[in-house]
Amino acid sequence: MKRKTLLFCLFLLALCACKREHRVFDPGATAAQPANGTVMNDVMAGATQPSAAVPIQFEESAYAVAEGKRFYQAYNCVGCHANGGGAIGPALMDSEWIYGSKLEQIHSVIVQGRPNGMPSFANKIPDYQVWEIAAYVRSMSGQLPSDVAPSRSDHMPTVRSESSRPKEHPADENQQPLVPGRSK
Amino acid sequence: MNVFVRVPTGGCNKSRLLNGFIAFFIRQPKFLSSTSFMHNQSAFCAETRHAYELWIGEMRSSGCSSTAAVIVLLSLSFTVGCKRGHRTQEPASAGGQIRAYTGQMESDDGHWLRATKDYANTRYSSLNQINTGNVSQLHVAWTFSTGVPHGQEAAPIVANNTMYIATPWPNVLYALDLTKQGAPLKWKYEPHPSPASKGEACCDWVSRGAVYDNGKIFFNTLDGYTIALNADTGAELWKTHLADISHGETITMAPMVVHNHVFVGNSGGEFGVRGWLAALDTNSGKLAWKAYNTGPDKEVLIGQRFKPFYKTDQGTDLGVKTWPPDAWRVGGGTVWGFLAYDPKLNLIYYGTANPGPWNAEVRPGDNKWTSGMFARDPDTGEAVWFYQMSPHDLFDWDGINEDILLDLPMQGQNRQVLVRPDRNGYVYVIDRSNGQVLSATPYVHITTTTGVDLQTGRLQHVPEKTPRTGQVVKDICPMAPGAKDWQPSSFSAQTGLVYIPHQNMCMDEEGTEANYIAGTPYIGASVQYYPGPGGHMGELTAWDPIAGKPVWVIKDKYPIWSGTVSTAGGLVFFGTMDGWFKAADARTGNVLWQFKTASGIIGQPVTYRGPDGKQYIAILSGIGGWPGSIVAGKLDTRDGTAGNGWGKALPNIRNEVTPGGTLYVFALP
């Protein structure tokens, strides 16, 4: 009998040692804690918001873009996307952008990867180099000024230089203004 | 490069001499662009000699020889020190013979159980209802959409009154009921492979099909699983994970069954994987054995029984010693082609793919056991012999092409051989009991090699065609996809000919830095392909394997990337990348019937006897695969390297062919 009581007390003691799950019932003012990250779609739920600051200096520096071109080779981007025409992965010199044409969107794609085959380079490439690669990728479809985009290649000529390519227009750039409806 | 200005009048005059002198220098592009001259003396020599010979010829024909002697001597001094130039290998001229096959063929019950039809890989059907006399009446009996608009490389499998279709990723397996009109869907099996695997497959998301054996159907998924299903119900029997996509491994091949083992190999030679062939128990899916194609002997399953014919393949641990330290771990040598089996010798035969990376400068040595072929015991996996078609491969010449097992009169006696139209441009006839090469004959235009030394078995390279880092080498023939890629040949017992679908293409290549990052491409080469002599890219060659000569050749604008099937109706069926499915007379090569399908054809045609006793022909239409990825992957051909070199060769194909995925079945009225 004594033994049973002792075991019961021990059991109660053990129960007390359990930690109760911590639940946040009042997270505070929601407007002060917006979920953020790179916007990957033209449509934003709840109307358009201003996007976070993007380090566009990478797009304005011929040196940064040239470095991006070097890293594009060194990190094997060229193995899947060729010199812009695409191979295992999609073409990067045309007007079709599956995950967006903006600098920060390309940066996100490189870091995060994408489910249909793009590997994630998270923790593999220093952040500034990702921005440089992203800027170079934009030069491949003529998005950068010709004095920034690379104008020559040291290798076998396979494609027109980035600086002399016509600018491709992704779908979100081509939107016409909405025709306003007349209210009665 | 002929810019010589012809002088209309005869006789010798100053302008002719001057023209010749100018032309002599202009004909030397390597000399004018001095950077390549520094690196590539032998190419300079060859071009100089060529220009010199042209000039001398011009002057000789116009009577200038005595006057020009001094200048000739002067210019000759440019070529002093040059070695004798290489010869370009041309395919043997026509003159092959049609002779009925005297060896024994496997019995044919009208089914199509495995991609290769029989163990000997002949793809020959004894059905003859459809023949040269009535093929013109062939019409569509029924069609079926696979729902996957990517490269359809699979052979439809016919057994059990059912047709089994394996699609590209997402690797759906469909079972169609042949006993009912229109062959309705009986069941389907969806394995839900990882979408990430699409980024690890070099050449579109293809599957080369399934195999039927003893009430089961086996097939592979792009993300590295082998799956066995109940052939009646589609119920999953087992599922075994073999390949790791996080290291660039995928599976695209059609499995094959011998005894109680199903054989599966990996793909990923462009991702620095280590190649292997695995044998799984057909009942449990458990691994029976796995033989790597690089590394130490015990992992290659090389032991007491291993007796390779040639000295260079003899020695211990060559899979380690013929590589720089540890390079064999990422050295390629995958297995993604078709296996053959000889029941009498109890040996399986299969080829190993290219070494990685393509840039050969970073992997000095023979790179065993890549770009070669093994004969193994199917039960134990022990290697019995090996032969390396392309030691220290320079050009991505996988050795995965099919081996057709035949008994042929060679060198005065009947020999048990295998016939192999290899990627390097030679049709090999090899004694399949011991690996001795009996003949190796070029079947395409070749500038890279001068032949195969039958004493040593060694491929003889032309040194100036060796790709180097930072230097462009032009006119490499055949190109990286080879004289022939995966697309399987067939053999006809009626004509004794091998019907080889292949390319007529060359390339320019520059070696680049190759960095190994797991899960990303490991290539180190920039390449651009273009048509070979004649301007057409595809050929179907009817080849006499005994004489080593063609009997006829059908040319096509695009590479002929489909397989072939031969029938006792005297026909050979094949498809073109722009969508035509054709029947040719096996004796003459005359196209007797053709039908335009919805997309391009890169698949394996088959023929079978339906439950109603009628003969049918089936083919999947759906462009893709390596060249067809230009269409299936919407690549931009303004970049010549798009699709890893196909952009330059196929600039307009997206304007002619659209993606698709449809099965066509044809019958007589």
PDB file of C-alpha atoms in Angstrom, chain B residues 344-514:
ATOM      1  CA  LYS B 344      24.281 -19.386 -73.666  1.00  0.00           C
ATOM      2  CA  LEU B 345      27.291 -17.497 -72.305  1.00  0.00           C
ATOM      3  CA  ASN B 346      25.120 -16.188 -69.428  1.00  0.00           C
ATOM      4  CA  LEU B 347      26.525 -12.674 -69.850  1.00  0.00           C
ATOM      5  CA  ILE B 348      24.915  -9.262 -69.904  1.00  0.00           C
ATOM      6  CA  TYR B 349      26.455  -6.504 -72.028  1.00  0.00           C
ATOM      7  CA  TYR B 350      26.174  -2.761 -71.504  1.00  0.00           C
ATOM      8  CA  GLY B 351      28.098   0.421 -72.179  1.00  0.00           C
ATOM      9  CA  THR B 352      29.382   3.031 -69.750  1.00  0.00           C
ATOM     10  CA  ALA B 353      28.924   6.753 -70.368  1.00  0.00           C
ATOM     11  CA  ASN B 354      31.369   9.638 -70.654  1.00  0.00           C
ATOM     12  CA  PRO B 355      33.859  10.582 -67.952  1.00  0.00           C
ATOM     13  CA  GLY B 356      33.254  13.845 -66.125  1.00  0.00           C
ATOM     14  CA  PRO B 357      33.872  16.650 -66.608  1.00  0.00           C
ATOM     15  CA  TRP B 358      33.894  17.038 -70.405  1.00  0.00           C
ATOM     16  CA  ASN B 359      37.068  19.134 -70.071  1.00  0.00           C
ATOM     17  CA  ALA B 360      39.572  16.287 -70.332  1.00  0.00           C
ATOM     18  CA  GLU B 361      42.593  18.331 -69.265  1.00  0.00           C
ATOM     19  CA  VAL B 362      41.599  18.027 -65.607  1.00  0.00           C
ATOM     20  CA  ARG B 363      41.489  14.213 -65.682  1.00  0.00           C
ATOM     21  CA  PRO B 364      44.724  12.887 -67.271  1.00  0.00           C
ATOM     22  CA  GLY B 365      44.701   9.104 -67.691  1.00  0.00           C
ATOM     23  CA  ASP B 366      42.500   6.510 -69.355  1.00  0.00           C
ATOM     24  CA  ASN B 367      39.642   7.182 -66.882  1.00  0.00           C
ATOM     25  CA  LYS B 368      38.616   3.546 -66.473  1.00  0.00           C
ATOM     26  CA  TRP B 369      35.927   2.263 -66.754  1.00  0.00           C
ATOM     27  CA  THR B 370      34.164   5.083 -68.609  1.00  0.00           C
ATOM     28  CA  SER B 371      33.238   5.271 -72.334  1.00  0.00           C
ATOM     29  CA  GLY B 372      33.607   1.511 -72.614  1.00  0.00           C
ATOM     30  CA  MET B 373      31.585  -1.663 -72.257  1.00  0.00           C
ATOM     31  CA  PHE B 374      31.337  -4.482 -69.740  1.00  0.00           C
ATOM     32  CA  ALA B 375      30.358  -8.123 -70.013  1.00  0.00           C
ATOM     33  CA  ARG B 376      29.107  -9.347 -66.630  1.00  0.00           C
ATOM     34  CA  ASP B 377      27.528 -12.356 -65.006  1.00  0.00           C
ATOM     35  CA  PRO B 378      23.895 -11.314 -64.451  1.00  0.00           C
ATOM     36  CA  ASP B 379      23.583 -13.443 -61.313  1.00  0.00           C
ATOM     37  CA  THR B 380      26.690 -12.365 -59.402  1.00  0.00           C
ATOM     38  CA  GLY B 381      27.573  -9.107 -61.129  1.00  0.00           C
ATOM     39  CA  GLU B 382      31.180 -10.260 -61.658  1.00  0.00           C
ATOM     40  CA  ALA B 383      32.912  -8.503 -64.542  1.00  0.00           C
ATOM     41  CA  VAL B 384      34.088 -10.936 -67.235  1.00  0.00           C
ATOM     42  CA  TRP B 385      35.603  -8.580 -69.791  1.00  0.00           C
ATOM     43  CA  PHE B 386      35.786  -4.880 -70.632  1.00  0.00           C
ATOM     44  CA  TYR B 387      36.661  -2.914 -73.716  1.00  0.00           C
ATOM     45  CA  GLN B 388      37.138   0.855 -73.818  1.00  0.00           C
ATOM     46  CA  MET B 389      35.996   2.435 -77.087  1.00  0.00           C
ATOM     47  CA  SER B 390      37.139   5.942 -76.112  1.00  0.00           C
ATOM     48  CA  PRO B 391      39.902   5.865 -73.466  1.00  0.00           C
ATOM     49  CA  HIS B 392      40.370   9.302 -71.854  1.00  0.00           C
ATOM     50  CA  ASP B 393      37.320  10.539 -73.745  1.00  0.00           C
ATOM     51  CA  LEU B 394      37.783  14.040 -75.171  1.00  0.00           C
ATOM     52  CA  PHE B 395      34.341  14.738 -76.624  1.00  0.00           C
ATOM     53  CA  ASP B 396      31.527  13.471 -74.357  1.00  0.00           C
ATOM     54  CA  TRP B 397      31.393  10.212 -76.264  1.00  0.00           C
ATOM     55  CA  ASP B 398      29.330   8.038 -73.940  1.00  0.00           C
ATOM     56  CA  GLY B 399      29.769   4.341 -74.636  1.00  0.00           C
ATOM     57  CA  ILE B 400      26.122   3.586 -73.919  1.00  0.00           C
ATOM     58  CA  ASN B 401      25.036   2.644 -77.436  1.00  0.00           C
ATOM     59  CA  GLU B 402      23.303  -0.669 -77.990  1.00  0.00           C
ATOM     60  CA  ASP B 403      25.048  -4.001 -78.562  1.00  0.00           C
ATOM     61  CA  ILE B 404      23.281  -6.244 -81.069  1.00  0.00           C
ATOM     62  CA  LEU B 405      24.214  -9.880 -80.441  1.00  0.00           C
ATOM     63  CA  LEU B 406      24.659 -11.831 -83.690  1.00  0.00           C
ATOM     64  CA  ASP B 407      26.510 -14.882 -84.986  1.00  0.00           C
ATOM     65  CA  LEU B 408      28.350 -13.768 -88.115  1.00  0.00           C
ATOM     66  CA  PRO B 409      30.969 -15.200 -90.452  1.00  0.00           C
ATOM     67  CA  MET B 410      33.999 -13.029 -89.710  1.00  0.00           C
ATOM     68  CA  GLN B 411      37.567 -13.589 -90.897  1.00  0.00           C
ATOM     69  CA  GLY B 412      36.685 -16.995 -92.313  1.00  0.00           C
ATOM     70  CA  GLN B 413      34.865 -18.490 -89.363  1.00  0.00           C
ATOM     71  CA  ASN B 414      31.546 -18.168 -87.630  1.00  0.00           C
ATOM     72  CA  ARG B 415      31.962 -15.892 -84.631  1.00  0.00           C
ATOM     73  CA  GLN B 416      29.702 -15.005 -81.720  1.00  0.00           C
ATOM     74  CA  VAL B 417      29.843 -11.238 -81.988  1.00  0.00           C
ATOM     75  CA  LEU B 418      28.168  -8.078 -80.900  1.00  0.00           C
ATOM     76  CA  VAL B 419      27.647  -5.234 -83.363  1.00  0.00           C
ATOM     77  CA  ARG B 420      27.925  -1.773 -81.812  1.00  0.00           C
ATOM     78  CA  PRO B 421      27.480   1.470 -83.788  1.00  0.00           C
ATOM     79  CA  ASP B 422      29.375   3.625 -81.305  1.00  0.00           C
ATOM     80  CA  ARG B 423      29.098   7.291 -80.506  1.00  0.00           C
ATOM     81  CA  ASN B 424      32.727   7.790 -81.664  1.00  0.00           C
ATOM     82  CA  GLY B 425      31.734   7.092 -85.285  1.00  0.00           C
ATOM     83  CA  TYR B 426      32.837   3.463 -85.722  1.00  0.00           C
ATOM     84  CA  VAL B 427      30.715   0.351 -86.056  1.00  0.00           C
ATOM     85  CA  TYR B 428      32.491  -2.194 -83.879  1.00  0.00           C
ATOM     86  CA  VAL B 429      32.198  -5.917 -84.393  1.00  0.00           C
ATOM     87  CA  ILE B 430      33.461  -7.499 -81.179  1.00  0.00           C
ATOM     88  CA  ASP B 431      33.797 -11.154 -80.179  1.00  0.00           C
ATOM     89  CA  ARG B 432      31.273 -11.238 -77.355  1.00  0.00           C
ATOM     90  CA  SER B 433      32.939 -14.173 -75.609  1.00  0.00           C
ATOM     91  CA  ASN B 434      36.225 -12.367 -74.946  1.00  0.00           C
ATOM     92  CA  GLY B 435      36.046  -8.701 -75.998  1.00  0.00           C
ATOM     93  CA  GLN B 436      38.332  -8.872 -79.040  1.00  0.00           C
ATOM     94  CA  VAL B 437      37.618  -6.192 -81.633  1.00  0.00           C
ATOM     95  CA  LEU B 438      37.270  -7.928 -85.023  1.00  0.00           C
ATOM     96  CA  SER B 439      36.556  -4.766 -87.000  1.00  0.00           C
ATOM     97  CA  ALA B 440      35.898  -1.065 -86.404  1.00  0.00           C
ATOM     98  CA  THR B 441      34.678   0.810 -89.473  1.00  0.00           C
ATOM     99  CA  PRO B 442      33.727   4.494 -89.728  1.00  0.00           C
ATOM    100  CA  TYR B 443      30.063   5.066 -90.609  1.00  0.00           C
ATOM    101  CA  VAL B 444      30.172   8.890 -90.569  1.00  0.00           C
ATOM    102  CA  HIS B 445      32.559  11.706 -91.498  1.00  0.00           C
ATOM    103  CA  ILE B 446      35.341  11.722 -88.879  1.00  0.00           C
ATOM    104  CA  THR B 447      38.068  14.343 -88.367  1.00  0.00           C
ATOM    105  CA  THR B 448      39.001  13.521 -84.776  1.00  0.00           C
ATOM    106  CA  THR B 449      40.431  10.027 -85.101  1.00  0.00           C
ATOM    107  CA  THR B 450      42.155   7.992 -87.807  1.00  0.00           C
ATOM    108  CA  GLY B 451      40.994   4.526 -86.851  1.00  0.00           C
ATOM    109  CA  VAL B 452      41.136   1.775 -84.252  1.00  0.00           C
ATOM    110  CA  ASP B 453      44.355  -0.219 -83.860  1.00  0.00           C
ATOM    111  CA  LEU B 454      43.132  -3.811 -83.799  1.00  0.00           C
ATOM    112  CA  GLN B 455      46.364  -4.992 -82.110  1.00  0.00           C
ATOM    113  CA  THR B 456      45.922  -2.761 -79.075  1.00  0.00           C
ATOM    114  CA  GLY B 457      42.213  -1.964 -79.427  1.00  0.00           C
ATOM    115  CA  ARG B 458      43.192   1.698 -79.138  1.00  0.00           C
ATOM    116  CA  LEU B 459      41.324   4.579 -80.797  1.00  0.00           C
ATOM    117  CA  GLN B 460      43.866   6.685 -82.750  1.00  0.00           C
ATOM    118  CA  HIS B 461      43.377  10.404 -82.099  1.00  0.00           C
ATOM    119  CA  VAL B 462      44.274  13.364 -84.310  1.00  0.00           C
ATOM    120  CA  PRO B 463      46.298  15.513 -81.872  1.00  0.00           C
ATOM    121  CA  GLU B 464      45.235  18.900 -83.270  1.00  0.00           C
ATOM    122  CA  LYS B 465      41.578  18.122 -82.540  1.00  0.00           C
ATOM    123  CA  THR B 466      42.226  17.861 -78.804  1.00  0.00           C
ATOM    124  CA  PRO B 467      40.105  20.468 -76.975  1.00  0.00           C
ATOM    125  CA  ARG B 468      42.043  22.784 -74.668  1.00  0.00           C
ATOM    126  CA  THR B 469      41.017  25.278 -72.007  1.00  0.00           C
ATOM    127  CA  GLY B 470      40.701  28.786 -73.404  1.00  0.00           C
ATOM    128  CA  GLN B 471      41.252  27.733 -76.996  1.00  0.00           C
ATOM    129  CA  VAL B 472      38.698  27.146 -79.719  1.00  0.00           C
ATOM    130  CA  VAL B 473      39.059  23.949 -81.758  1.00  0.00           C
ATOM    131  CA  LYS B 474      36.934  23.887 -84.890  1.00  0.00           C
ATOM    132  CA  ASP B 475      35.567  21.175 -87.154  1.00  0.00           C
ATOM    133  CA  ILE B 476      35.400  18.403 -84.550  1.00  0.00           C
ATOM    134  CA  CYS B 477      33.537  15.528 -86.220  1.00  0.00           C
ATOM    135  CA  PRO B 478      31.597  13.790 -84.874  1.00  0.00           C
ATOM    136  CA  MET B 479      30.372  16.298 -82.282  1.00  0.00           C
ATOM    137  CA  ALA B 480      29.616  15.735 -78.585  1.00  0.00           C
ATOM    138  CA  PRO B 481      26.299  13.888 -79.113  1.00  0.00           C
ATOM    139  CA  GLY B 482      28.390  11.686 -81.347  1.00  0.00           C
ATOM    140  CA  ALA B 483      27.854   9.946 -84.624  1.00  0.00           C
ATOM    141  CA  LYS B 484      24.893   8.374 -82.890  1.00  0.00           C
ATOM    142  CA  ASP B 485      23.408   9.098 -79.489  1.00  0.00           C
ATOM    143  CA  TRP B 486      20.958   6.866 -77.594  1.00  0.00           C
ATOM    144  CA  GLN B 487      18.601   6.211 -80.546  1.00  0.00           C
ATOM    145  CA  PRO B 488      18.627   2.442 -81.008  1.00  0.00           C
ATOM    146  CA  SER B 489      19.350   0.552 -84.245  1.00  0.00           C
ATOM    147  CA  SER B 490      17.534  -2.550 -85.411  1.00  0.00           C
ATOM    148  CA  PHE B 491      18.624  -5.653 -87.300  1.00  0.00           C
ATOM    149  CA  SER B 492      16.710  -7.519 -89.994  1.00  0.00           C
ATOM    150  CA  ALA B 493      17.038 -11.271 -90.306  1.00  0.00           C
ATOM    151  CA  GLN B 494      15.791 -10.958 -93.889  1.00  0.00           C
ATOM    152  CA  THR B 495      18.505  -8.614 -95.122  1.00  0.00           C
ATOM    153  CA  GLY B 496      21.244  -9.173 -92.538  1.00  0.00           C
ATOM    154  CA  LEU B 497      21.574  -5.392 -92.283  1.00  0.00           C
ATOM    155  CA  VAL B 498      21.729  -3.128 -89.225  1.00  0.00           C
ATOM    156  CA  TYR B 499      19.546  -0.021 -89.544  1.00  0.00           C
ATOM    157  CA  ILE B 500      21.388   2.781 -87.758  1.00  0.00           C
ATOM    158  CA  PRO B 501      19.589   6.085 -87.056  1.00  0.00           C
ATOM    159  CA  HIS B 502      22.245   8.731 -86.478  1.00  0.00           C
ATOM    160  CA  GLN B 503      23.675  12.237 -86.926  1.00  0.00           C
ATOM    161  CA  ASN B 504      25.903  13.850 -89.528  1.00  0.00           C
ATOM    162  CA  MET B 505      27.230  16.723 -87.438  1.00  0.00           C
ATOM    163  CA  CYS B 506      30.371  18.519 -86.287  1.00  0.00           C
ATOM    164  CA  MET B 507      31.190  21.086 -83.593  1.00  0.00           C
ATOM    165  CA  ASP B 508      33.441  23.858 -82.358  1.00  0.00           C
ATOM    166  CA  GLU B 509      34.586  23.546 -78.776  1.00  0.00           C
ATOM    167  CA  GLU B 510      36.367  25.650 -76.195  1.00  0.00           C
ATOM    168  CA  GLY B 511      37.456  24.127 -72.904  1.00  0.00           C
ATOM    169  CA  THR B 512      36.393  26.158 -69.853  1.00  0.00           C
ATOM    170  CA  GLU B 513      36.955  25.940 -66.121  1.00  0.00           C
ATOM    171  CA  ALA B 514      35.039  23.079 -64.493  1.00  0.00           C
TER     172      ALA B 514
END
